[in-house]
Amino acid sequence: MTDTIIIGGGPAGVSAALYTARAGMKTLIIHKGGGALDKAERVENFYGSPGTTGPALLETGLTHAADMGAELASGEVVKIQRDVQDGHFTVQTTSESYTARTLLLATGASRLAPAIPGLSTYEGKGISHCAICDAFFYKGKDVAVLGSGPYALSEANQLLPLVKSLTLLTNGEEPSTQLPPEINIRKEKIQEIIGESRLTAVALEPDGEHIPLNGLFIAMGVAGATELARKAGAFVENNAVIVDKNMQTGVPGLWAAGDCTGGMKQIAKAVYEGAIAGTDIVIYLRGATISNENS
């Protein structure tokens, strides 16, 4: 059991880890790549970095966190779940499972949005981004998952026990993970999403073949903070996780920081929010410890 798990090894996640680890909290950072910063050729607008590269800054940050006592784990997070009895969080990657008393989402903003006609039209009208949230509503129905990797497989596994049929739509990609035989695979590109008041089908290239559907779950690429927040029961609005002044979501023990909370997408803002979140996590954990000792 870890005191806190931080999903994301960028500026927000590392900043938070510096505060939790220095306060003696057992801290685990789970990271996979560096998001937008990893692609930055030059960083000149952050304190103490008069001309470094994004990858170099990321590496320095992770090394700093490890030096302060944080544990590092590389992996793609596909699922998080909060136990309603004890409030602890379970984080599932493609290869490992971890548990913690608190959780910080700091994976950056989701920048992967497929340009498919009709997608935005049927958001919330047959299109979902969270199988653990909405699978029940599609019991006995025909659904599909849009994606091709481990995240798509995780969403599919949530749906399989409930739905009538499940199709994986890879939108022209080759599946990058092994799939159960119960899943139908269609590799064609999606021409458009069709419906009236709700989604009813997807049309595939090249000839517009219709695949009748009651629901479509979006799971492209890697699960971002907004998708993970939804799975934990937190509120998301305009592709941003809703937090208070202490970076707490509405879910006890769950924080979010960095690009995923919206606003200015800058390193300075991410570091600030990470510091606020890390400080508040320490206060929360110490309060819980005192409460347990007095009970």
Short mmCIF file of C-alpha atoms in Angstrom, two decimals:
data_model
loop_
_atom_site.label_atom_id
_atom_site.label_comp_id
_atom_site.label_asym_id
_atom_site.label_seq_id
_atom_site.Cartn_x
_atom_site.Cartn_y
_atom_site.Cartn_z
CA MET A 1 0.00 0.00 0.00
CA THR A 2 1.35 3.40 -1.06
CA ASP A 3 0.40 6.72 0.54
CA THR A 4 -0.08 8.41 -2.81
CA ILE A 5 0.09 7.45 -6.47
CA ILE A 6 0.81 10.18 -9.00
CA ILE A 7 -0.16 9.34 -12.56
CA GLY A 8 2.08 11.41 -14.81
CA GLY A 9 5.78 12.22 -14.70
CA GLY A 10 5.64 15.73 -16.11
CA PRO A 11 5.97 19.07 -14.29
CA ALA A 12 2.70 18.79 -12.32
CA GLY A 13 3.27 15.22 -11.17
CA VAL A 14 6.92 15.69 -10.25
CA SER A 15 6.22 18.98 -8.46
CA ALA A 16 3.60 17.24 -6.29
CA ALA A 17 5.94 14.31 -5.63
CA LEU A 18 8.65 16.61 -4.30
CA TYR A 19 6.26 17.79 -1.58
CA THR A 20 4.78 14.39 -0.69
CA ALA A 21 8.10 12.53 -0.71
CA ARG A 22 9.93 15.21 1.32
CA ALA A 23 7.09 15.03 3.86
CA GLY A 24 7.79 11.33 4.33
CA MET A 25 4.81 10.05 2.36
CA LYS A 26 5.38 6.88 0.37
CA THR A 27 5.05 8.22 -3.17
CA LEU A 28 4.80 6.37 -6.48
CA ILE A 29 4.96 8.12 -9.86
CA ILE A 30 3.58 6.10 -12.76
CA HIS A 31 4.65 7.59 -16.07
CA LYS A 32 4.65 6.73 -19.75
CA GLY A 33 6.36 9.24 -22.02
CA GLY A 34 6.36 12.94 -21.36
CA GLY A 35 3.38 14.21 -23.32
CA ALA A 36 3.65 17.63 -24.92
CA LEU A 37 6.84 18.56 -23.03
CA ASP A 38 8.63 15.51 -24.42
CA LYS A 39 8.12 16.99 -27.89
CA ALA A 40 9.38 20.47 -26.98
CA GLU A 41 12.59 21.22 -28.87
CA ARG A 42 13.43 24.23 -26.70
CA VAL A 43 12.23 25.47 -23.28
CA GLU A 44 13.16 29.09 -22.55
CA ASN A 45 10.20 30.40 -20.54
CA PHE A 46 10.56 28.47 -17.28
CA TYR A 47 12.50 29.61 -14.22
CA GLY A 48 16.04 28.22 -14.10
CA SER A 49 15.90 26.83 -17.66
CA PRO A 50 17.42 29.39 -20.02
CA GLY A 51 17.45 27.13 -23.04
CA THR A 52 17.01 23.45 -22.27
CA THR A 53 15.06 20.81 -24.19
CA GLY A 54 11.77 19.29 -23.14
CA PRO A 55 13.12 15.72 -22.83
CA ALA A 56 16.09 16.96 -20.76
CA LEU A 57 13.79 18.86 -18.40
CA LEU A 58 11.60 15.79 -17.98
CA GLU A 59 14.58 13.57 -17.20
CA THR A 60 15.91 16.08 -14.67
CA GLY A 61 12.50 16.27 -12.99
CA LEU A 62 12.12 12.50 -12.62
CA THR A 63 15.67 12.17 -11.30
CA HIS A 64 14.98 14.93 -8.77
CA ALA A 65 11.81 13.16 -7.57
CA ALA A 66 13.66 9.86 -7.22
CA ASP A 67 16.45 11.56 -5.27
CA MET A 68 13.81 12.89 -2.85
CA GLY A 69 12.52 9.35 -2.25
CA ALA A 70 9.73 8.94 -4.78
CA GLU A 71 9.45 5.56 -6.48
CA LEU A 72 9.18 5.54 -10.28
CA ALA A 73 7.27 3.02 -12.38
CA SER A 74 6.95 3.08 -16.15
CA GLY A 75 3.63 1.86 -17.53
CA GLU A 76 0.42 2.70 -19.31
CA VAL A 77 -2.52 3.17 -16.94
CA VAL A 78 -5.68 1.60 -18.34
CA LYS A 79 -7.97 1.60 -15.31
CA ILE A 80 -8.45 3.18 -11.89
CA GLN A 81 -11.02 2.27 -9.29
CA ARG A 82 -11.91 3.58 -5.84
CA ASP A 83 -13.04 1.15 -3.14
CA VAL A 84 -16.24 2.54 -1.62
CA GLN A 85 -15.52 0.80 1.70
CA ASP A 86 -12.04 2.07 2.58
CA GLY A 87 -11.64 4.84 -0.03
CA HIS A 88 -8.39 3.39 -1.37
CA PHE A 89 -7.53 3.55 -5.06
CA THR A 90 -6.43 0.71 -7.32
CA VAL A 91 -4.46 1.69 -10.41
CA GLN A 92 -4.13 -0.91 -13.15
CA THR A 93 -1.44 -0.65 -15.82
CA THR A 94 -0.95 -3.04 -18.71
CA SER A 95 1.33 -5.16 -16.52
CA GLU A 96 0.91 -4.25 -12.83
CA SER A 97 -1.67 -3.27 -10.21
CA TYR A 98 -1.00 -0.73 -7.44
CA THR A 99 -3.01 0.52 -4.47
CA ALA A 100 -2.82 3.83 -2.61
CA ARG A 101 -4.64 5.92 -0.05
CA THR A 102 -4.67 8.95 -2.34
CA LEU A 103 -4.33 9.61 -6.06
CA LEU A 104 -3.23 12.55 -8.20
CA LEU A 105 -4.05 12.77 -11.90
CA ALA A 106 -1.32 14.71 -13.70
CA THR A 107 -1.22 13.16 -17.16
CA GLY A 108 -1.71 16.38 -19.08
CA ALA A 109 -4.55 17.25 -21.43
CA SER A 110 -5.99 14.81 -23.91
CA ARG A 111 -5.00 15.96 -27.37
CA LEU A 112 -6.20 12.92 -29.30
CA ALA A 113 -9.58 13.59 -30.92
CA PRO A 114 -10.49 11.65 -34.06
CA ALA A 115 -11.80 13.84 -36.87
CA ILE A 116 -14.90 11.79 -37.60
CA PRO A 117 -18.08 13.49 -38.83
CA GLY A 118 -20.87 13.11 -36.27
CA LEU A 119 -18.63 12.38 -33.28
CA SER A 120 -19.36 15.59 -31.40
CA THR A 121 -23.05 15.46 -32.40
CA TYR A 122 -23.73 12.26 -30.48
CA GLU A 123 -21.58 12.87 -27.39
CA GLY A 124 -23.81 11.72 -24.53
CA LYS A 125 -26.32 10.41 -27.06
CA GLY A 126 -24.81 6.99 -27.60
CA ILE A 127 -21.15 8.04 -27.49
CA SER A 128 -19.30 7.61 -24.19
CA HIS A 129 -15.72 7.95 -22.95
CA CYS A 130 -16.09 5.74 -19.86
CA ALA A 131 -17.12 2.08 -19.93
CA ILE A 132 -17.04 1.68 -16.15
CA CYS A 133 -19.44 4.63 -15.90
CA ASP A 134 -21.91 3.75 -18.65
CA ALA A 135 -21.64 0.02 -19.44
CA PHE A 136 -24.81 -0.78 -17.48
CA PHE A 137 -26.91 1.38 -19.81
CA TYR A 138 -25.96 -0.84 -22.76
CA LYS A 139 -26.88 -4.18 -21.22
CA GLY A 140 -27.99 -6.57 -23.97
CA LYS A 141 -27.21 -4.07 -26.73
CA ASP A 142 -24.84 -3.82 -29.68
CA VAL A 143 -21.86 -1.59 -28.91
CA ALA A 144 -18.42 -0.78 -30.27
CA VAL A 145 -15.13 0.52 -28.90
CA LEU A 146 -13.06 2.93 -30.99
CA GLY A 147 -9.36 2.23 -30.46
CA SER A 148 -6.63 -0.30 -31.12
CA GLY A 149 -4.41 -0.60 -28.02
CA PRO A 150 -4.41 -1.71 -24.36
CA TYR A 151 -6.73 1.12 -23.29
CA ALA A 152 -9.33 0.00 -25.86
CA LEU A 153 -8.98 -3.59 -24.63
CA SER A 154 -9.55 -2.48 -21.03
CA GLU A 155 -12.76 -0.69 -22.03
CA ALA A 156 -13.86 -3.71 -24.06
CA ASN A 157 -13.35 -6.04 -21.10
CA GLN A 158 -15.64 -3.82 -19.00
CA LEU A 159 -18.37 -4.12 -21.62
CA LEU A 160 -18.13 -7.77 -22.66
CA PRO A 161 -20.02 -9.31 -19.70
CA LEU A 162 -23.01 -7.03 -20.28
CA VAL A 163 -23.51 -6.32 -23.95
CA LYS A 164 -25.10 -8.38 -26.71
CA SER A 165 -22.25 -7.84 -29.17
CA LEU A 166 -18.98 -5.92 -29.13
CA THR A 167 -17.05 -4.61 -32.12
CA LEU A 168 -13.60 -3.02 -32.04
CA LEU A 169 -13.33 -0.22 -34.60
CA THR A 170 -9.64 0.52 -35.21
CA ASN A 171 -10.23 3.34 -37.73
CA GLY A 172 -7.49 2.12 -40.07
CA GLU A 173 -5.03 1.05 -37.36
CA GLU A 174 -3.71 -2.45 -36.72
CA PRO A 175 -4.62 -3.76 -33.23
CA SER A 176 -1.57 -3.51 -30.97
CA THR A 177 -2.81 -5.96 -28.36
CA GLN A 178 -4.27 -9.46 -28.31
CA LEU A 179 -8.08 -9.47 -28.25
CA PRO A 180 -10.62 -12.01 -26.96
CA PRO A 181 -12.34 -14.05 -29.71
CA GLU A 182 -15.75 -12.61 -28.72
CA ILE A 183 -14.75 -9.22 -30.09
CA ASN A 184 -15.47 -8.48 -33.74
CA ILE A 185 -12.68 -6.46 -35.34
CA ARG A 186 -13.25 -3.94 -38.13
CA LYS A 187 -10.09 -2.21 -39.35
CA GLU A 188 -11.66 0.07 -41.96
CA LYS A 189 -11.59 3.82 -41.49
CA ILE A 190 -14.83 5.31 -40.17
CA GLN A 191 -16.59 7.44 -42.75
CA GLU A 192 -19.14 9.00 -40.39
CA ILE A 193 -21.29 8.42 -37.33
CA ILE A 194 -24.99 8.17 -38.05
CA GLY A 195 -28.10 8.74 -35.98
CA GLU A 196 -31.21 10.77 -35.34
CA SER A 197 -31.84 11.75 -31.74
CA ARG A 198 -29.20 9.16 -30.77
CA LEU A 199 -26.42 7.24 -32.50
CA THR A 200 -27.72 4.33 -34.58
CA ALA A 201 -24.75 3.22 -36.71
CA VAL A 202 -21.29 3.95 -38.05
CA ALA A 203 -20.52 4.03 -41.77
CA LEU A 204 -17.21 2.49 -42.87
CA GLU A 205 -15.02 3.33 -45.82
CA PRO A 206 -14.79 2.82 -48.72
CA ASP A 207 -18.40 2.08 -49.64
CA GLY A 208 -20.30 3.40 -46.61
CA GLU A 209 -21.20 0.01 -45.11
CA HIS A 210 -23.38 0.56 -42.02
CA ILE A 211 -22.61 -1.18 -38.71
CA PRO A 212 -25.76 -0.85 -36.54
CA LEU A 213 -24.88 0.23 -32.99
CA ASN A 214 -26.57 1.36 -29.81
CA GLY A 215 -23.38 2.73 -28.29
CA LEU A 216 -19.82 3.73 -29.14
CA PHE A 217 -17.04 4.03 -26.52
CA ILE A 218 -14.03 6.18 -27.41
CA ALA A 219 -10.73 4.68 -26.24
CA MET A 220 -8.04 5.88 -28.61
CA GLY A 221 -4.39 6.01 -27.64
CA VAL A 222 -3.64 6.19 -23.92
CA ALA A 223 -6.22 7.02 -21.26
CA GLY A 224 -5.80 10.69 -20.33
CA ALA A 225 -6.63 12.44 -17.08
CA THR A 226 -10.19 13.31 -18.10
CA GLU A 227 -10.98 9.69 -18.98
CA LEU A 228 -9.43 8.45 -15.74
CA ALA A 229 -11.24 11.13 -13.74
CA ARG A 230 -14.58 10.01 -15.15
CA LYS A 231 -13.82 6.43 -14.14
CA ALA A 232 -13.19 7.56 -10.56
CA GLY A 233 -16.44 9.54 -10.45
CA ALA A 234 -14.98 13.06 -10.78
CA PHE A 235 -16.62 15.79 -12.84
CA VAL A 236 -15.26 16.75 -16.25
CA GLU A 237 -16.35 19.79 -18.21
CA ASN A 238 -15.04 21.09 -21.55
CA ASN A 239 -12.33 18.41 -21.50
CA ALA A 240 -11.01 19.62 -18.13
CA VAL A 241 -11.14 17.95 -14.70
CA ILE A 242 -13.09 20.13 -12.25
CA VAL A 243 -11.08 20.93 -9.10
CA ASP A 244 -11.28 23.35 -6.17
CA LYS A 245 -8.59 25.81 -5.00
CA ASN A 246 -6.63 22.94 -3.44
CA MET A 247 -6.77 20.91 -6.68
CA GLN A 248 -9.19 18.44 -5.10
CA THR A 249 -11.85 16.85 -7.25
CA GLY A 250 -15.26 16.05 -5.78
CA VAL A 251 -14.02 12.53 -4.98
CA PRO A 252 -12.37 12.13 -1.54
CA GLY A 253 -8.68 11.36 -1.90
CA LEU A 254 -8.50 12.34 -5.59
CA TRP A 255 -6.63 15.40 -6.92
CA ALA A 256 -5.83 16.65 -10.42
CA ALA A 257 -3.19 19.14 -11.56
CA GLY A 258 -1.56 20.50 -14.70
CA ASP A 259 -2.90 20.77 -18.22
CA CYS A 260 -5.81 18.43 -17.42
CA THR A 261 -7.48 21.11 -15.27
CA GLY A 262 -7.74 23.54 -18.18
CA GLY A 263 -6.45 27.09 -18.49
CA MET A 264 -2.95 28.08 -19.56
CA LYS A 265 -0.94 25.10 -20.77
CA GLN A 266 2.43 26.21 -19.41
CA ILE A 267 5.10 24.52 -17.29
CA ALA A 268 4.88 27.26 -14.63
CA LYS A 269 1.15 26.70 -14.17
CA ALA A 270 1.61 22.92 -13.97
CA VAL A 271 4.38 23.21 -11.37
CA TYR A 272 2.26 25.57 -9.27
CA GLU A 273 -0.77 23.29 -9.33
CA GLY A 274 1.41 20.28 -8.54
CA ALA A 275 2.81 22.08 -5.51
CA ILE A 276 -0.69 22.96 -4.28
CA ALA A 277 -1.89 19.38 -4.80
CA GLY A 278 1.18 17.82 -3.17
CA THR A 279 0.90 20.07 -0.12
CA ASP A 280 -2.81 19.34 0.24
CA ILE A 281 -2.29 15.59 -0.11
CA VAL A 282 0.18 15.71 2.80
CA ILE A 283 -2.36 17.61 4.95
CA TYR A 284 -5.06 15.10 4.00
CA LEU A 285 -2.91 12.06 4.80
CA ARG A 286 -1.69 13.45 8.12
CA GLY A 287 -5.27 14.29 9.10
CA ALA A 288 -6.40 10.76 8.25
CA THR A 289 -3.54 9.31 10.33
CA ILE A 290 -4.43 11.46 13.38
CA SER A 291 -8.10 10.52 12.99
CA ASN A 292 -7.23 6.81 12.89
CA GLU A 293 -4.98 7.09 15.95
CA ASN A 294 -7.77 8.81 17.93
CA SER A 295 -10.50 6.37 16.92
#
